[in-house]
């Protein structure tokens, strides 16, 4: 069997188009605003933040960027977040992670108004999601869920294995799959017989950050494989010193067995920013007492 490729780039473009349509339709109620806060000069984060800003403007939202020096004090950062919490033109706040080591990440994230926490990292949103209540949902797992729902229709009763237990992807992904009535297992670095555990799954979500760890012999024939990993590895076949991006799944061998699979790049990656915009729209609608945008929430 050769797997269907789930085209995350096209899917993300469609999500952004639907967000843009809704933003235009709601113009009479105001303009959604997203503030991104970047502390320090991590080059990867700068590229990511620039891309976020561009796409925010493209869907018709207000984009605000706060770039702060590496040695910004915690008090100054908390003051900025407080100002953004109280700014009626801002509906979503994202503090780019990782923060420089002298800043307490938990304290900073938990100072964001939960209603504006478009990353879904605030402890209130984590608790709401865990108890099946309305919350802001982390962007990457939300993107994975959208692609899975699109591919399967109902996920009810399916066996899902999430590989990885991070707060950003693994844990919220498991909660979302459980909410959609999957039988959920979280596998991780200490899991015994991990290949056998994964082989039971109708749905595999790999989010461990280990290049090409999951191979085709781990996959149940016909399963859906969602690869969240983005790992840069040496690619001597492309020339000396060259690199390429790969996922946590060995694409060729998994695609031989799976029913559907997301590629890297062009799979889950583009969905993260698309879902950030969807979350900002959701936060805007909630703040105005408007119905939530259909098909763009968990
Ligand atoms: N750094 C890498 N990914 C993310 C993300 O989704 N949100 C935030 N805030 N920081 C990140």
Short mmCIF file of C-alpha atoms and ligand atoms in Angstrom, two decimals:
data_model
loop_
_atom_site.label_atom_id
_atom_site.label_comp_id
_atom_site.label_asym_id
_atom_site.label_seq_id
_atom_site.Cartn_x
_atom_site.Cartn_y
_atom_site.Cartn_z
CA UNK A 1 0.00 0.00 0.00
CA UNK A 2 1.20 3.51 -0.72
CA UNK A 3 -0.16 6.15 1.61
CA UNK A 4 -2.22 9.19 0.68
CA UNK A 5 -0.15 12.28 1.36
CA UNK A 6 -1.95 14.76 3.62
CA UNK A 7 -0.99 18.16 2.18
CA UNK A 8 -0.62 20.42 5.21
CA UNK A 9 0.52 23.36 3.12
CA UNK A 10 -2.72 23.35 1.10
CA UNK A 11 -4.80 22.61 4.21
CA UNK A 12 -3.21 25.53 6.07
CA UNK A 13 -3.82 27.86 3.11
CA UNK A 14 -7.50 26.84 3.21
CA UNK A 15 -7.70 27.48 6.98
CA UNK A 16 -6.15 30.93 6.51
CA UNK A 17 -8.59 31.68 3.66
CA UNK A 18 -11.53 30.71 5.89
CA UNK A 19 -10.15 32.89 8.71
CA UNK A 20 -9.76 35.81 6.28
CA UNK A 21 -13.33 35.39 5.01
CA UNK A 22 -14.68 35.43 8.56
CA UNK A 23 -12.54 38.45 9.57
CA UNK A 24 -13.97 40.35 6.59
CA UNK A 25 -17.54 39.28 7.42
CA UNK A 26 -17.13 40.46 11.04
CA UNK A 27 -15.56 43.83 10.16
CA UNK A 28 -18.59 45.61 11.62
CA UNK A 29 -17.62 44.28 15.07
CA UNK A 30 -14.00 45.48 14.87
CA UNK A 31 -10.67 44.00 13.83
CA UNK A 32 -9.02 41.04 15.60
CA UNK A 33 -5.54 41.91 16.89
CA UNK A 34 -2.62 39.58 17.63
CA UNK A 35 0.43 40.65 19.64
CA UNK A 36 3.61 38.62 19.46
CA UNK A 37 6.34 39.16 22.03
CA UNK A 38 9.89 38.07 21.24
CA UNK A 39 12.64 38.37 23.84
CA UNK A 40 16.20 37.99 22.60
CA UNK A 41 17.69 37.24 19.23
CA UNK A 42 17.21 33.56 18.47
CA UNK A 43 17.41 33.50 14.63
CA UNK A 44 14.87 30.65 14.22
CA UNK A 45 12.37 32.52 16.43
CA UNK A 46 12.90 35.74 14.47
CA UNK A 47 12.09 33.99 11.17
CA UNK A 48 9.01 32.41 12.75
CA UNK A 49 7.78 35.70 14.24
CA UNK A 50 8.23 37.51 10.92
CA UNK A 51 6.21 34.85 9.15
CA UNK A 52 3.47 35.09 11.80
CA UNK A 53 3.28 38.85 11.37
CA UNK A 54 2.99 38.62 7.58
CA UNK A 55 0.22 36.02 7.69
CA UNK A 56 -1.67 37.90 10.40
CA UNK A 57 -1.85 40.96 8.16
CA UNK A 58 -2.78 38.81 5.14
CA UNK A 59 -5.93 37.53 6.86
CA UNK A 60 -6.95 41.09 7.71
CA UNK A 61 -5.98 41.17 11.36
CA UNK A 62 -3.99 43.75 13.24
CA UNK A 63 -0.44 42.54 13.93
CA UNK A 64 1.70 43.96 16.72
CA UNK A 65 5.25 42.82 17.39
CA UNK A 66 7.24 43.60 20.53
CA UNK A 67 10.91 42.76 20.20
CA UNK A 68 12.70 43.07 23.51
CA UNK A 69 16.42 42.76 24.25
CA UNK A 70 17.82 39.53 25.71
CA UNK A 71 18.47 41.17 29.09
CA UNK A 72 14.87 42.37 29.54
CA UNK A 73 13.87 42.06 33.19
CA UNK A 74 10.98 39.87 34.27
CA UNK A 75 9.24 42.96 35.71
CA UNK A 76 9.42 44.77 32.35
CA UNK A 77 8.09 41.74 30.48
CA UNK A 78 5.23 41.28 32.96
CA UNK A 79 4.38 44.99 32.63
CA UNK A 80 4.16 44.66 28.84
CA UNK A 81 1.90 41.60 29.16
CA UNK A 82 -0.30 43.47 31.62
CA UNK A 83 -0.61 46.36 29.14
CA UNK A 84 -1.55 43.91 26.36
CA UNK A 85 -4.07 42.17 28.66
CA UNK A 86 -5.75 45.56 29.13
CA UNK A 87 -5.58 46.63 25.47
CA UNK A 88 -9.03 46.29 23.85
CA UNK A 89 -7.53 46.20 20.35
CA UNK A 90 -5.56 43.03 21.19
CA UNK A 91 -7.42 39.70 21.31
CA UNK A 92 -4.48 37.29 21.16
CA UNK A 93 -1.09 37.39 22.92
CA UNK A 94 1.77 35.05 22.10
CA UNK A 95 5.08 35.10 23.94
CA UNK A 96 7.59 33.29 21.76
CA UNK A 97 9.33 30.40 23.52
CA UNK A 98 11.98 29.59 24.57
CA UNK A 99 12.62 32.64 26.74
CA UNK A 100 16.14 33.58 27.88
CA UNK A 101 17.17 31.54 30.93
CA UNK A 102 16.75 34.32 33.54
CA UNK A 103 13.01 34.58 32.83
CA UNK A 104 10.53 32.22 34.51
CA UNK A 105 8.56 30.80 31.59
CA UNK A 106 5.67 29.46 33.68
CA UNK A 107 5.26 32.76 35.50
CA UNK A 108 5.30 34.72 32.23
CA UNK A 109 2.83 32.43 30.42
CA UNK A 110 0.47 32.40 33.41
CA UNK A 111 0.42 36.20 33.48
CA UNK A 112 -1.35 36.28 30.09
CA UNK A 113 -5.13 36.77 30.27
CA UNK A 114 -6.38 33.17 29.61
CA UNK A 115 -8.98 34.57 27.18
CA UNK A 116 -6.13 36.04 25.10
CA UNK A 117 -3.82 33.03 25.47
CA UNK A 118 -3.87 31.96 21.81
CA UNK A 119 -1.11 29.39 22.46
CA UNK A 120 -3.32 27.61 24.99
CA UNK A 121 -0.38 27.28 27.39
CA UNK A 122 -1.91 29.09 30.41
CA UNK A 123 -2.60 26.73 33.30
CA UNK A 124 -6.34 27.64 33.17
CA UNK A 125 -6.57 26.62 29.53
CA UNK A 126 -4.66 23.40 30.23
CA UNK A 127 -7.14 22.60 33.01
CA UNK A 128 -10.17 23.50 30.92
CA UNK A 129 -8.99 21.27 28.06
CA UNK A 130 -8.26 18.43 30.51
CA UNK A 131 -11.80 18.61 31.87
CA UNK A 132 -13.37 18.85 28.41
CA UNK A 133 -14.43 22.48 28.80
CA UNK A 134 -14.20 25.34 26.34
CA UNK A 135 -10.61 26.62 26.25
CA UNK A 136 -7.90 27.97 23.99
CA UNK A 137 -6.22 24.94 22.42
CA UNK A 138 -2.47 24.76 21.56
CA UNK A 139 -1.98 25.45 17.86
CA UNK A 140 0.02 22.43 16.69
CA UNK A 141 -2.28 19.80 18.23
CA UNK A 142 -5.29 21.74 16.94
CA UNK A 143 -3.80 21.60 13.43
CA UNK A 144 -3.25 17.84 13.75
CA UNK A 145 -6.83 17.38 14.95
CA UNK A 146 -8.22 19.36 12.00
CA UNK A 147 -6.29 17.20 9.52
CA UNK A 148 -7.38 13.98 11.26
CA UNK A 149 -11.04 15.01 11.33
CA UNK A 150 -10.85 15.96 7.67
CA UNK A 151 -9.32 12.62 6.72
CA UNK A 152 -11.44 10.33 8.93
CA UNK A 153 -14.66 12.21 9.53
CA UNK A 154 -15.42 10.78 12.98
CA UNK A 155 -12.48 9.66 15.14
CA UNK A 156 -14.78 7.87 17.60
CA UNK A 157 -13.46 4.49 18.80
CA UNK A 158 -10.17 4.66 16.92
CA UNK A 159 -6.96 3.60 18.64
CA UNK A 160 -4.57 6.57 18.82
CA UNK A 161 -0.97 6.51 19.98
CA UNK A 162 0.74 9.83 20.67
CA UNK A 163 4.52 9.51 20.86
CA UNK A 164 5.90 12.27 23.09
CA UNK A 165 4.62 13.82 26.30
CA UNK A 166 5.45 17.52 25.96
CA UNK A 167 3.12 20.19 27.32
CA UNK A 168 3.06 21.89 23.91
CA UNK A 169 2.13 18.91 21.72
CA UNK A 170 1.96 15.41 23.27
CA UNK A 171 -0.26 16.03 26.28
CA UNK A 172 -2.79 18.42 24.64
CA UNK A 173 -2.91 16.16 21.56
CA UNK A 174 -3.85 13.22 23.76
CA UNK A 175 -6.57 15.30 25.44
CA UNK A 176 -8.03 16.36 22.10
CA UNK A 177 -8.09 12.78 20.77
CA UNK A 178 -9.74 11.62 23.98
CA UNK A 179 -12.35 14.36 23.64
CA UNK A 180 -13.06 13.03 20.12
CA UNK A 181 -13.58 9.56 21.69
CA UNK A 182 -10.37 7.85 20.61
CA UNK A 183 -8.75 5.21 22.81
CA UNK A 184 -5.55 7.07 23.60
CA UNK A 185 -2.09 5.89 24.59
CA UNK A 186 0.81 8.23 25.26
CA UNK A 187 4.14 6.58 24.46
CA UNK A 188 7.50 8.14 25.38
CA UNK A 189 11.19 7.49 25.84
CA UNK A 190 10.60 5.01 28.68
CA UNK A 191 7.78 3.07 27.00
CA UNK A 192 8.53 -0.67 26.80
CA UNK A 193 8.11 -2.39 23.44
CA UNK A 194 7.26 0.91 21.82
CA UNK A 195 7.12 -0.57 18.31
CA UNK A 196 4.40 -3.00 19.43
CA UNK A 197 2.46 -0.24 21.18
CA UNK A 198 2.55 1.96 18.07
CA UNK A 199 1.57 -0.97 15.85
CA UNK A 200 -1.84 -1.15 17.56
CA UNK A 201 -2.70 2.37 16.47
CA UNK A 202 -5.16 3.49 13.81
CA UNK A 203 -3.73 6.98 14.38
CA UNK A 204 -0.09 7.70 15.18
CA UNK A 205 0.99 11.22 16.17
CA UNK A 206 4.77 11.43 16.44
CA UNK A 207 6.10 14.37 18.47
CA UNK A 208 9.36 13.30 20.06
CA UNK A 209 11.97 15.33 18.21
CA UNK A 210 14.06 12.33 17.18
CA UNK A 211 14.85 12.15 13.48
CA UNK A 212 13.20 9.23 11.67
CA UNK A 213 12.67 7.24 14.86
CA UNK A 214 9.39 5.66 13.72
CA UNK A 215 9.91 3.18 10.91
CA UNK A 216 7.43 1.39 8.64
CA UNK A 217 7.59 -1.85 10.64
CA UNK A 218 6.05 0.04 13.62
CA UNK A 219 2.97 1.03 11.60
CA UNK A 220 -0.29 -0.92 11.30
CA UNK A 221 -1.26 -1.27 7.63
CA UNK A 222 -3.66 1.53 6.69
CA UNK A 223 -2.98 3.67 9.77
CA UNK A 224 -2.86 7.46 9.61
CA UNK A 225 0.54 8.91 10.52
CA UNK A 226 0.82 12.54 11.65
CA UNK A 227 4.45 13.59 11.90
CA UNK A 228 5.00 16.65 14.09
CA UNK A 229 8.81 16.37 14.13
CA UNK A 230 11.04 18.86 12.35
CA UNK A 231 14.66 17.69 12.56
CA UNK A 232 17.62 18.92 10.54
CA UNK A 233 20.05 16.17 9.57
CA UNK A 234 23.20 16.00 7.47
CA UNK A 235 22.58 15.33 3.79
CA UNK A 236 25.96 14.43 2.26
CA UNK A 237 24.10 13.23 -0.87
CA UNK A 238 23.25 16.91 -1.54
CA UNK A 239 26.88 17.98 -1.23
CA UNK A 240 29.38 18.65 1.50
CA UNK A 241 27.99 20.40 4.56
CA UNK A 242 24.40 20.25 3.25
CA UNK A 243 21.43 19.41 5.47
CA UNK A 244 17.78 18.51 5.03
CA UNK A 245 14.65 18.46 7.17
CA UNK A 246 13.09 15.19 8.25
CA UNK A 247 10.31 14.25 10.63
CA UNK A 248 10.18 11.87 13.57
CA UNK A 249 8.95 9.22 11.12
CA UNK A 250 11.05 7.58 8.43
CA UNK A 251 8.90 8.80 5.57
CA UNK A 252 9.55 6.25 2.83
CA UNK A 253 9.13 3.14 4.95
CA UNK A 254 6.08 4.53 6.82
CA UNK A 255 4.42 5.63 3.57
CA UNK A 256 4.73 2.03 2.27
CA UNK A 257 2.47 0.80 5.07
CA UNK A 258 0.31 3.72 6.23
CA UNK A 259 -3.05 4.68 4.73
CA UNK A 260 -2.22 8.38 5.01
CA UNK A 261 0.79 10.37 6.15
CA UNK A 262 1.88 13.98 6.58
CA UNK A 263 5.21 14.89 4.94
CA UNK A 264 8.03 16.96 6.47
CA UNK A 265 8.25 19.71 5.45
CA UNK A 266 4.76 20.63 4.23
CA UNK A 267 2.67 18.64 6.71
CA UNK A 268 1.94 19.76 10.26
CA UNK A 269 4.35 22.74 10.18
CA UNK A 270 2.23 25.17 8.14
CA UNK A 271 -0.84 24.32 10.23
CA UNK A 272 0.63 25.85 13.40
CA UNK A 273 0.47 29.47 12.23
CA UNK A 274 -2.88 28.86 10.50
CA UNK A 275 -4.28 27.62 13.83
CA UNK A 276 -2.76 30.57 15.68
CA UNK A 277 -4.83 32.83 13.40
CA UNK A 278 -7.89 30.61 13.91
CA UNK A 279 -7.38 30.88 17.70
CA UNK A 280 -7.06 34.67 17.48
CA UNK A 281 -10.36 34.78 15.57
CA UNK A 282 -11.96 32.51 18.19
CA UNK A 283 -10.68 34.78 21.00
CA UNK A 284 -12.08 37.82 19.15
CA UNK A 285 -15.50 36.18 18.69
CA UNK A 286 -15.67 35.18 22.36
CA UNK A 287 -14.69 38.67 23.49
CA UNK A 288 -17.57 40.11 21.45
CA UNK A 289 -20.11 37.46 22.44
CA UNK A 290 -20.27 36.26 18.83
CA UNK A 291 -20.71 32.61 17.78
CA UNK A 292 -17.41 30.75 17.42
CA UNK A 293 -16.06 30.28 13.89
CA UNK A 294 -17.27 26.90 12.64
CA UNK A 295 -14.67 24.27 11.77
CA UNK A 296 -11.84 26.37 13.20
CA UNK A 297 -12.00 25.27 16.84
CA UNK A 298 -11.63 22.00 18.73
N1 LIG B 1 8.21 28.30 19.94
C1 LIG B 1 8.12 27.28 19.05
N2 LIG B 1 6.83 26.98 18.82
C2 LIG B 1 6.09 27.83 19.55
C3 LIG B 1 4.69 28.01 19.72
O1 LIG B 1 3.85 27.32 19.13
N3 LIG B 1 4.34 29.00 20.57
C4 LIG B 1 5.23 29.75 21.23
N4 LIG B 1 4.78 30.68 22.05
N5 LIG B 1 6.53 29.61 21.10
C5 LIG B 1 6.95 28.65 20.27
#
